[in-house]
DNA sequence: TTAAGTGCAAAGAGTTTGCAAATAA
DNA sequence: TTATTTGCAAACTCTTTGCACTTAA
């Protein structure tokens, strides 16, 4: 564990959900390449996790934050949901196919209540 | 509907699941930029859909192919699953939060039965 | 003194954009 | 003509890589 890696890990904890770019901004004295290398290592060590919250960059978070991400297509808002939301799906895929779902790497897309009421078109 | 757009749509139907790059290869007389523009339009028209099947490029398919994607982290294989797999999850998010899940834009990650038995590490 | 980690700059993949030429209404 | 669409090239974003320099065992 080097100082740079500590800084990256601290930034992930501070930011909660963050892209590599945001993390790089939050740790100005660490090079972007080092941030990417650190995130890869921290993920192997099981200290952080990432998920894909849309078209763009992956989002990293502390490994302890075990939840599902629910993302609105329209406003882009990300809401966390309890991970037991996927229990049924997980059991079915396991029993029917022996497929072990990775709940943490999981994103549900759709349209949130606010955006259904007042669609903010083009605000993707 | 121009000839180029017809060709792109035909390629999506032929390929089933395809990235913009694969589609571009399948339609050599159409420029990549035109492929991207066509896919965007075809999606607005409701003729194709896309989902994110991993870190890389999105995957486009005919809009009629209404199913869930299950992707193995290790071997990268993509398996289609019936969309009723998410019924419970969908109902819960709807009732508890008024969130309308987009089932088509949905990917489940994990490890498939084959890869659990004989892990092919590093084959991501 | 050896191995590992870092910063920097360059390269790479995937995608988007500006614009002039081609096509269609 | 007038608007739309295309191809081409350039630009852009995000990420990875090569390599010399630094740091720590």
Coordinates of C-alpha atoms (C1' of nucleotides) in Angstrom, one line a residue, chain D residues 2-25:
Chain D
dT2 C1' -34.0 23.9 -50.2
dA3 C1' -33.5 20.5 -46.8
dT4 C1' -31.5 16.3 -45.6
dT5 C1' -28.1 12.8 -45.5
dT6 C1' -23.6 11.1 -46.5
dG7 C1' -18.5 10.4 -46.5
dC8 C1' -14.3 11.9 -45.0
dA9 C1' -11.2 13.7 -41.9
dA10 C1' -10.3 15.7 -37.7
dA11 C1' -11.3 16.1 -33.0
dC12 C1' -12.5 14.2 -28.6
dT13 C1' -13.0 11.3 -24.4
dC14 C1' -11.6 7.8 -21.8
dT15 C1' -8.1 4.4 -20.9
dT16 C1' -3.8 1.9 -21.5
dT17 C1' 1.1 1.4 -22.4
dG18 C1' 6.2 2.2 -22.7
dC19 C1' 9.8 3.8 -20.4
dA20 C1' 13.0 6.4 -17.5
dC21 C1' 13.0 7.9 -12.8
dT22 C1' 12.0 7.2 -8.0
dT23 C1' 11.1 4.8 -3.9
dA24 C1' 11.2 1.2 -0.6
dA25 C1' 12.6 -3.7 0.9

